[in-house]
Amino acid sequence: MKNYVVLTIAAAALATANAQTYTPNLNNVELGLTGGYQGGLSGGLTLRAGNVAGPLGFRIGVDYTNVSDALNDNAAFLPGGNVTVAQRKAAGDKESGNSTTVALDATYDLPSTVAGVNAYVYGGGRYNNFSATLDQTSSGSGKVTYSTSQFGLGAGVAAGYALTGNLSLTGDLGLDYYFPSDFSTNTGGVNGTGDTFKRGQGGYDDVNTLVNQPTTSFKAKLGLAYRF
């Protein structure tokens, strides 16, 4: 374990020394790979074109997030039922969830006087496909999945620290907000039988209480970006 810590510190020191040697490639197109937290453990890809019109540019991003708290433990699993998600899980059922988010942002490059460091702010629209599943296979009832397709808005700030002329260590902090969406259900099987719960219609409030569809989501990620 001590050797691992020493090697880690040495690698970080070497990366820092390299970063002080290089300045970023100023080409406009940048491909990024990020990982961290975005409503759960998340990874994603970004493609950015900076300085398209002065400091203005744009960024496209796709993120996949593993959502651990997809269902409300204190809610009845079936609308109108009296058995909670927590009781189902205690009996052996398994909860899971995920989100796939597509983002389209405008970017604005910030001035920097530090060699090797660049930063920009961003903001734009979001599309989020979310699903929450309770797997009742252990009790012989199969899986039930609730899905939503949400639109939203987001903003944040990203920064890069040059490791080589083309490669940078990046950080990204942001906040997204998603609007409520209709729910669709899938009870498994070959044809995937299910139902739809629309906002303002009967049963929607019960499902909305049961399913933790994303609303406000904080993002904190680290990654690498390569400029072409």
PDB file of C-alpha atoms in Angstrom:
ATOM      1  CA  MET A   1       0.000   0.000   0.000  1.00  0.00           C
ATOM      2  CA  LYS A   2       2.893   2.389   0.824  1.00  0.00           C
ATOM      3  CA  ASN A   3       4.456   1.721  -2.569  1.00  0.00           C
ATOM      4  CA  TYR A   4       1.140   2.494  -4.283  1.00  0.00           C
ATOM      5  CA  VAL A   5       0.853   5.818  -2.433  1.00  0.00           C
ATOM      6  CA  VAL A   6       4.436   6.747  -3.329  1.00  0.00           C
ATOM      7  CA  LEU A   7       3.887   5.911  -7.005  1.00  0.00           C
ATOM      8  CA  THR A   8       0.664   7.916  -7.044  1.00  0.00           C
ATOM      9  CA  ILE A   9       2.365  10.992  -5.560  1.00  0.00           C
ATOM     10  CA  ALA A  10       5.257  10.624  -7.991  1.00  0.00           C
ATOM     11  CA  ALA A  11       2.897  10.395 -10.972  1.00  0.00           C
ATOM     12  CA  ALA A  12       1.013  13.492  -9.818  1.00  0.00           C
ATOM     13  CA  ALA A  13       4.272  15.403  -9.391  1.00  0.00           C
ATOM     14  CA  LEU A  14       5.432  14.356 -12.855  1.00  0.00           C
ATOM     15  CA  ALA A  15       2.110  15.438 -14.402  1.00  0.00           C
ATOM     16  CA  THR A  16       2.399  18.796 -12.622  1.00  0.00           C
ATOM     17  CA  ALA A  17       5.917  19.302 -13.877  1.00  0.00           C
ATOM     18  CA  ASN A  18       4.844  18.489 -17.421  1.00  0.00           C
ATOM     19  CA  ALA A  19       1.854  20.825 -17.151  1.00  0.00           C
ATOM     20  CA  GLN A  20       4.172  23.683 -16.241  1.00  0.00           C
ATOM     21  CA  THR A  21       6.227  22.977 -19.350  1.00  0.00           C
ATOM     22  CA  TYR A  22       3.454  22.980 -21.964  1.00  0.00           C
ATOM     23  CA  THR A  23       0.902  25.485 -23.150  1.00  0.00           C
ATOM     24  CA  PRO A  24      -2.397  24.312 -24.628  1.00  0.00           C
ATOM     25  CA  ASN A  25      -2.900  23.703 -28.325  1.00  0.00           C
ATOM     26  CA  LEU A  26      -5.116  26.616 -29.388  1.00  0.00           C
ATOM     27  CA  ASN A  27      -6.993  24.695 -32.093  1.00  0.00           C
ATOM     28  CA  ASN A  28     -10.754  25.027 -31.720  1.00  0.00           C
ATOM     29  CA  VAL A  29     -11.896  21.370 -31.612  1.00  0.00           C
ATOM     30  CA  GLU A  30     -11.598  19.439 -28.355  1.00  0.00           C
ATOM     31  CA  LEU A  31     -12.711  15.887 -27.494  1.00  0.00           C
ATOM     32  CA  GLY A  32     -13.183  15.147 -23.801  1.00  0.00           C
ATOM     33  CA  LEU A  33     -13.684  12.068 -21.632  1.00  0.00           C
ATOM     34  CA  THR A  34     -15.056  12.699 -18.133  1.00  0.00           C
ATOM     35  CA  GLY A  35     -16.075  10.749 -15.059  1.00  0.00           C
ATOM     36  CA  GLY A  36     -17.452  11.602 -11.642  1.00  0.00           C
ATOM     37  CA  TYR A  37     -20.778  12.504 -10.061  1.00  0.00           C
ATOM     38  CA  GLN A  38     -23.943  13.604 -11.885  1.00  0.00           C
ATOM     39  CA  GLY A  39     -26.860  12.408  -9.802  1.00  0.00           C
ATOM     40  CA  GLY A  40     -24.869   9.185  -9.372  1.00  0.00           C
ATOM     41  CA  LEU A  41     -21.662   7.642 -10.710  1.00  0.00           C
ATOM     42  CA  SER A  42     -21.378   8.990 -14.249  1.00  0.00           C
ATOM     43  CA  GLY A  43     -19.180   8.943 -17.334  1.00  0.00           C
ATOM     44  CA  GLY A  44     -19.429  10.850 -20.574  1.00  0.00           C
ATOM     45  CA  LEU A  45     -18.004  12.290 -23.768  1.00  0.00           C
ATOM     46  CA  THR A  46     -17.904  15.917 -24.891  1.00  0.00           C
ATOM     47  CA  LEU A  47     -17.050  17.502 -28.223  1.00  0.00           C
ATOM     48  CA  ARG A  48     -16.379  21.228 -28.113  1.00  0.00           C
ATOM     49  CA  ALA A  49     -15.633  23.825 -30.754  1.00  0.00           C
ATOM     50  CA  GLY A  50     -14.338  26.966 -29.072  1.00  0.00           C
ATOM     51  CA  ASN A  51     -13.753  30.450 -30.450  1.00  0.00           C
ATOM     52  CA  VAL A  52     -16.233  30.004 -33.284  1.00  0.00           C
ATOM     53  CA  ALA A  53     -17.218  33.667 -33.049  1.00  0.00           C
ATOM     54  CA  GLY A  54     -14.722  35.455 -30.838  1.00  0.00           C
ATOM     55  CA  PRO A  55     -14.825  33.771 -27.408  1.00  0.00           C
ATOM     56  CA  LEU A  56     -18.145  32.063 -28.249  1.00  0.00           C
ATOM     57  CA  GLY A  57     -18.369  28.397 -29.181  1.00  0.00           C
ATOM     58  CA  PHE A  58     -20.523  25.335 -28.595  1.00  0.00           C
ATOM     59  CA  ARG A  59     -20.320  21.937 -26.909  1.00  0.00           C
ATOM     60  CA  ILE A  60     -22.167  18.652 -27.351  1.00  0.00           C
ATOM     61  CA  GLY A  61     -22.124  16.126 -24.528  1.00  0.00           C
ATOM     62  CA  VAL A  62     -23.470  12.633 -23.832  1.00  0.00           C
ATOM     63  CA  ASP A  63     -23.421  11.203 -20.296  1.00  0.00           C
ATOM     64  CA  TYR A  64     -24.506   7.891 -18.794  1.00  0.00           C
ATOM     65  CA  THR A  65     -25.285   7.816 -15.060  1.00  0.00           C
ATOM     66  CA  ASN A  66     -25.921   4.919 -12.710  1.00  0.00           C
ATOM     67  CA  VAL A  67     -28.712   6.171 -10.409  1.00  0.00           C
ATOM     68  CA  SER A  68     -28.648   4.291  -7.106  1.00  0.00           C
ATOM     69  CA  ASP A  69     -31.695   5.981  -5.533  1.00  0.00           C
ATOM     70  CA  ALA A  70     -34.161   5.615  -8.414  1.00  0.00           C
ATOM     71  CA  LEU A  71     -37.196   4.731  -6.270  1.00  0.00           C
ATOM     72  CA  ASN A  72     -38.560   6.268  -3.064  1.00  0.00           C
ATOM     73  CA  ASP A  73     -38.076   3.677  -0.315  1.00  0.00           C
ATOM     74  CA  ASN A  74     -41.008   5.048   1.698  1.00  0.00           C
ATOM     75  CA  ALA A  75     -43.521   4.982  -1.176  1.00  0.00           C
ATOM     76  CA  ALA A  76     -45.927   2.183  -2.015  1.00  0.00           C
ATOM     77  CA  PHE A  77     -44.440   0.220  -4.914  1.00  0.00           C
ATOM     78  CA  LEU A  78     -47.699  -0.164  -6.798  1.00  0.00           C
ATOM     79  CA  PRO A  79     -50.029   2.885  -6.949  1.00  0.00           C
ATOM     80  CA  GLY A  80     -52.721   2.330  -4.351  1.00  0.00           C
ATOM     81  CA  GLY A  81     -50.789  -0.518  -2.723  1.00  0.00           C
ATOM     82  CA  ASN A  82     -49.633  -0.781   0.880  1.00  0.00           C
ATOM     83  CA  VAL A  83     -46.211  -2.460   0.496  1.00  0.00           C
ATOM     84  CA  THR A  84     -43.324   0.013   0.349  1.00  0.00           C
ATOM     85  CA  VAL A  85     -40.218  -0.193  -1.808  1.00  0.00           C
ATOM     86  CA  ALA A  86     -38.133  -0.648   1.352  1.00  0.00           C
ATOM     87  CA  GLN A  87     -40.222  -3.687   2.322  1.00  0.00           C
ATOM     88  CA  ARG A  88     -39.866  -5.149  -1.180  1.00  0.00           C
ATOM     89  CA  LYS A  89     -36.091  -4.687  -1.024  1.00  0.00           C
ATOM     90  CA  ALA A  90     -35.958  -6.276   2.429  1.00  0.00           C
ATOM     91  CA  ALA A  91     -37.717  -9.281   0.906  1.00  0.00           C
ATOM     92  CA  GLY A  92     -34.960  -9.626  -1.725  1.00  0.00           C
ATOM     93  CA  ASP A  93     -36.093  -7.374  -4.585  1.00  0.00           C
ATOM     94  CA  LYS A  94     -33.396  -5.238  -6.240  1.00  0.00           C
ATOM     95  CA  GLU A  95     -33.608  -1.555  -7.184  1.00  0.00           C
ATOM     96  CA  SER A  96     -31.657   0.015 -10.064  1.00  0.00           C
ATOM     97  CA  GLY A  97     -31.792   3.084 -12.273  1.00  0.00           C
ATOM     98  CA  ASN A  98     -29.951   4.969 -14.969  1.00  0.00           C
ATOM     99  CA  SER A  99     -29.997   8.185 -16.967  1.00  0.00           C
ATOM    100  CA  THR A 100     -28.690   8.974 -20.440  1.00  0.00           C
ATOM    101  CA  THR A 101     -28.308  12.719 -20.924  1.00  0.00           C
ATOM    102  CA  VAL A 102     -27.651  14.660 -24.120  1.00  0.00           C
ATOM    103  CA  ALA A 103     -26.529  18.285 -23.717  1.00  0.00           C
ATOM    104  CA  LEU A 104     -26.131  21.088 -26.254  1.00  0.00           C
ATOM    105  CA  ASP A 105     -24.404  24.162 -24.817  1.00  0.00           C
ATOM    106  CA  ALA A 106     -23.118  27.532 -25.895  1.00  0.00           C
ATOM    107  CA  THR A 107     -19.638  28.205 -24.447  1.00  0.00           C
ATOM    108  CA  TYR A 108     -17.733  31.372 -23.611  1.00  0.00           C
ATOM    109  CA  ASP A 109     -13.952  31.217 -23.174  1.00  0.00           C
ATOM    110  CA  LEU A 110     -12.646  33.122 -20.163  1.00  0.00           C
ATOM    111  CA  PRO A 111      -9.409  35.121 -20.341  1.00  0.00           C
ATOM    112  CA  SER A 112      -6.416  33.488 -18.651  1.00  0.00           C
ATOM    113  CA  THR A 113      -3.007  34.882 -17.701  1.00  0.00           C
ATOM    114  CA  VAL A 114      -1.682  31.530 -16.441  1.00  0.00           C
ATOM    115  CA  ALA A 115       0.272  29.457 -18.960  1.00  0.00           C
ATOM    116  CA  GLY A 116      -1.265  26.036 -19.500  1.00  0.00           C
ATOM    117  CA  VAL A 117      -4.634  26.929 -17.955  1.00  0.00           C
ATOM    118  CA  ASN A 118      -7.851  27.636 -19.849  1.00  0.00           C
ATOM    119  CA  ALA A 119     -11.474  27.887 -18.692  1.00  0.00           C
ATOM    120  CA  TYR A 120     -14.915  28.542 -20.091  1.00  0.00           C
ATOM    121  CA  VAL A 121     -18.505  28.841 -18.921  1.00  0.00           C
ATOM    122  CA  TYR A 122     -21.359  27.026 -20.646  1.00  0.00           C
ATOM    123  CA  GLY A 123     -25.130  26.814 -20.677  1.00  0.00           C
ATOM    124  CA  GLY A 124     -27.869  25.281 -22.783  1.00  0.00           C
ATOM    125  CA  GLY A 125     -30.543  22.639 -23.199  1.00  0.00           C
ATOM    126  CA  ARG A 126     -30.774  19.079 -21.905  1.00  0.00           C
ATOM    127  CA  TYR A 127     -32.594  15.892 -22.898  1.00  0.00           C
ATOM    128  CA  ASN A 128     -32.623  13.149 -20.281  1.00  0.00           C
ATOM    129  CA  ASN A 129     -33.870   9.584 -20.661  1.00  0.00           C
ATOM    130  CA  PHE A 130     -34.352   8.123 -17.176  1.00  0.00           C
ATOM    131  CA  SER A 131     -35.484   4.695 -16.012  1.00  0.00           C
ATOM    132  CA  ALA A 132     -36.056   3.115 -12.592  1.00  0.00           C
ATOM    133  CA  THR A 133     -36.453  -0.648 -12.121  1.00  0.00           C
ATOM    134  CA  LEU A 134     -37.528  -2.942  -9.324  1.00  0.00           C
ATOM    135  CA  ASP A 135     -36.435  -6.504 -10.039  1.00  0.00           C
ATOM    136  CA  GLN A 136     -38.851  -8.906  -8.308  1.00  0.00           C
ATOM    137  CA  THR A 137     -37.404 -12.040  -9.871  1.00  0.00           C
ATOM    138  CA  SER A 138     -36.666 -13.505  -6.448  1.00  0.00           C
ATOM    139  CA  SER A 139     -40.395 -13.406  -5.609  1.00  0.00           C
ATOM    140  CA  GLY A 140     -41.459 -14.636  -9.040  1.00  0.00           C
ATOM    141  CA  SER A 141     -43.023 -11.363 -10.209  1.00  0.00           C
ATOM    142  CA  GLY A 142     -40.416 -10.238 -12.783  1.00  0.00           C
ATOM    143  CA  LYS A 143     -39.180  -6.706 -13.397  1.00  0.00           C
ATOM    144  CA  VAL A 144     -41.134  -3.445 -13.468  1.00  0.00           C
ATOM    145  CA  THR A 145     -39.483  -0.415 -15.092  1.00  0.00           C
ATOM    146  CA  TYR A 146     -40.669   3.210 -15.012  1.00  0.00           C
ATOM    147  CA  SER A 147     -39.265   5.503 -17.704  1.00  0.00           C
ATOM    148  CA  THR A 148     -39.357   9.242 -18.411  1.00  0.00           C
ATOM    149  CA  SER A 149     -38.098  11.463 -21.222  1.00  0.00           C
ATOM    150  CA  GLN A 150     -37.302  14.876 -19.785  1.00  0.00           C
ATOM    151  CA  PHE A 151     -36.185  18.226 -21.147  1.00  0.00           C
ATOM    152  CA  GLY A 152     -34.181  20.637 -19.062  1.00  0.00           C
ATOM    153  CA  LEU A 153     -31.637  23.424 -18.788  1.00  0.00           C
ATOM    154  CA  GLY A 154     -28.097  23.450 -17.451  1.00  0.00           C
ATOM    155  CA  ALA A 155     -25.077  25.666 -16.865  1.00  0.00           C
ATOM    156  CA  GLY A 156     -21.585  25.364 -15.444  1.00  0.00           C
ATOM    157  CA  VAL A 157     -17.886  26.085 -15.702  1.00  0.00           C
ATOM    158  CA  ALA A 158     -15.093  23.884 -17.063  1.00  0.00           C
ATOM    159  CA  ALA A 159     -11.318  24.304 -16.870  1.00  0.00           C
ATOM    160  CA  GLY A 160      -8.285  22.638 -18.421  1.00  0.00           C
ATOM    161  CA  TYR A 161      -4.697  22.196 -17.230  1.00  0.00           C
ATOM    162  CA  ALA A 162      -2.225  21.315 -19.983  1.00  0.00           C
ATOM    163  CA  LEU A 163      -0.325  18.045 -19.555  1.00  0.00           C
ATOM    164  CA  THR A 164       1.119  18.181 -23.085  1.00  0.00           C
ATOM    165  CA  GLY A 165       0.575  20.510 -26.003  1.00  0.00           C
ATOM    166  CA  ASN A 166      -2.608  18.678 -26.990  1.00  0.00           C
ATOM    167  CA  LEU A 167      -3.730  16.866 -23.823  1.00  0.00           C
ATOM    168  CA  SER A 168      -5.265  18.555 -20.763  1.00  0.00           C
ATOM    169  CA  LEU A 169      -6.537  17.467 -17.373  1.00  0.00           C
ATOM    170  CA  THR A 170     -10.057  18.894 -17.047  1.00  0.00           C
ATOM    171  CA  GLY A 171     -12.581  19.687 -14.342  1.00  0.00           C
ATOM    172  CA  ASP A 172     -16.279  20.411 -14.810  1.00  0.00           C
ATOM    173  CA  LEU A 173     -18.786  21.790 -12.288  1.00  0.00           C
ATOM    174  CA  GLY A 174     -22.397  22.300 -13.289  1.00  0.00           C
ATOM    175  CA  LEU A 175     -26.053  22.349 -12.312  1.00  0.00           C
ATOM    176  CA  ASP A 176     -28.927  20.952 -14.384  1.00  0.00           C
ATOM    177  CA  TYR A 177     -32.662  21.304 -13.949  1.00  0.00           C
ATOM    178  CA  TYR A 178     -35.154  18.885 -15.574  1.00  0.00           C
ATOM    179  CA  PHE A 179     -38.865  19.503 -16.068  1.00  0.00           C
ATOM    180  CA  PRO A 180     -41.404  16.855 -14.938  1.00  0.00           C
ATOM    181  CA  SER A 181     -42.300  14.268 -17.555  1.00  0.00           C
ATOM    182  CA  ASP A 182     -44.947  11.656 -18.254  1.00  0.00           C
ATOM    183  CA  PHE A 183     -44.170   8.102 -17.116  1.00  0.00           C
ATOM    184  CA  SER A 184     -44.289   4.893 -19.090  1.00  0.00           C
ATOM    185  CA  THR A 185     -44.070   1.447 -17.497  1.00  0.00           C
ATOM    186  CA  ASN A 186     -42.781  -1.875 -18.719  1.00  0.00           C
ATOM    187  CA  THR A 187     -43.639  -5.038 -16.833  1.00  0.00           C
ATOM    188  CA  GLY A 188     -41.247  -7.229 -18.821  1.00  0.00           C
ATOM    189  CA  GLY A 189     -42.095 -10.188 -20.973  1.00  0.00           C
ATOM    190  CA  VAL A 190     -41.515 -10.663 -24.688  1.00  0.00           C
ATOM    191  CA  ASN A 191     -43.777  -7.794 -25.764  1.00  0.00           C
ATOM    192  CA  GLY A 192     -43.070  -5.525 -22.792  1.00  0.00           C
ATOM    193  CA  THR A 193     -46.618  -4.828 -21.600  1.00  0.00           C
ATOM    194  CA  GLY A 194     -47.134  -1.622 -19.639  1.00  0.00           C
ATOM    195  CA  ASP A 195     -49.009   1.649 -19.244  1.00  0.00           C
ATOM    196  CA  THR A 196     -48.567   5.415 -19.510  1.00  0.00           C
ATOM    197  CA  PHE A 197     -49.188   7.981 -16.766  1.00  0.00           C
ATOM    198  CA  LYS A 198     -49.621  11.519 -18.083  1.00  0.00           C
ATOM    199  CA  ARG A 199     -49.313  14.676 -16.026  1.00  0.00           C
ATOM    200  CA  GLY A 200     -52.662  15.811 -14.650  1.00  0.00           C
ATOM    201  CA  GLN A 201     -54.285  12.389 -15.099  1.00  0.00           C
ATOM    202  CA  GLY A 202     -55.261   9.808 -12.489  1.00  0.00           C
ATOM    203  CA  GLY A 203     -52.412   7.768 -11.024  1.00  0.00           C
ATOM    204  CA  TYR A 204     -49.667  10.212 -12.052  1.00  0.00           C
ATOM    205  CA  ASP A 205     -49.131  11.661  -8.564  1.00  0.00           C
ATOM    206  CA  ASP A 206     -48.750   8.173  -7.062  1.00  0.00           C
ATOM    207  CA  VAL A 207     -46.123   7.186  -9.636  1.00  0.00           C
ATOM    208  CA  ASN A 208     -44.363  10.542  -9.305  1.00  0.00           C
ATOM    209  CA  THR A 209     -44.111   9.921  -5.543  1.00  0.00           C
ATOM    210  CA  LEU A 210     -42.749   6.432  -6.168  1.00  0.00           C
ATOM    211  CA  VAL A 211     -40.168   7.304  -8.837  1.00  0.00           C
ATOM    212  CA  ASN A 212     -37.331   9.729  -8.130  1.00  0.00           C
ATOM    213  CA  GLN A 213     -37.219  11.238 -11.597  1.00  0.00           C
ATOM    214  CA  PRO A 214     -34.390  13.799 -11.779  1.00  0.00           C
ATOM    215  CA  THR A 215     -35.175  17.427 -10.978  1.00  0.00           C
ATOM    216  CA  THR A 216     -32.131  19.459  -9.879  1.00  0.00           C
ATOM    217  CA  SER A 217     -28.860  17.634 -10.525  1.00  0.00           C
ATOM    218  CA  PHE A 218     -25.391  18.786  -9.409  1.00  0.00           C
ATOM    219  CA  LYS A 219     -22.414  17.721 -11.521  1.00  0.00           C
ATOM    220  CA  ALA A 220     -18.735  17.412 -10.537  1.00  0.00           C
ATOM    221  CA  LYS A 221     -16.392  15.634 -12.942  1.00  0.00           C
ATOM    222  CA  LEU A 222     -12.737  15.170 -13.830  1.00  0.00           C
ATOM    223  CA  GLY A 223     -11.371  14.001 -17.129  1.00  0.00           C
ATOM    224  CA  LEU A 224      -9.033  14.403 -20.067  1.00  0.00           C
ATOM    225  CA  ALA A 225      -9.453  16.529 -23.193  1.00  0.00           C
ATOM    226  CA  TYR A 226      -7.542  16.233 -26.466  1.00  0.00           C
ATOM    227  CA  ARG A 227      -7.307  19.153 -28.896  1.00  0.00           C
ATOM    228  CA  PHE A 228      -6.974  18.378 -32.585  1.00  0.00           C
TER     229      PHE A 228
END
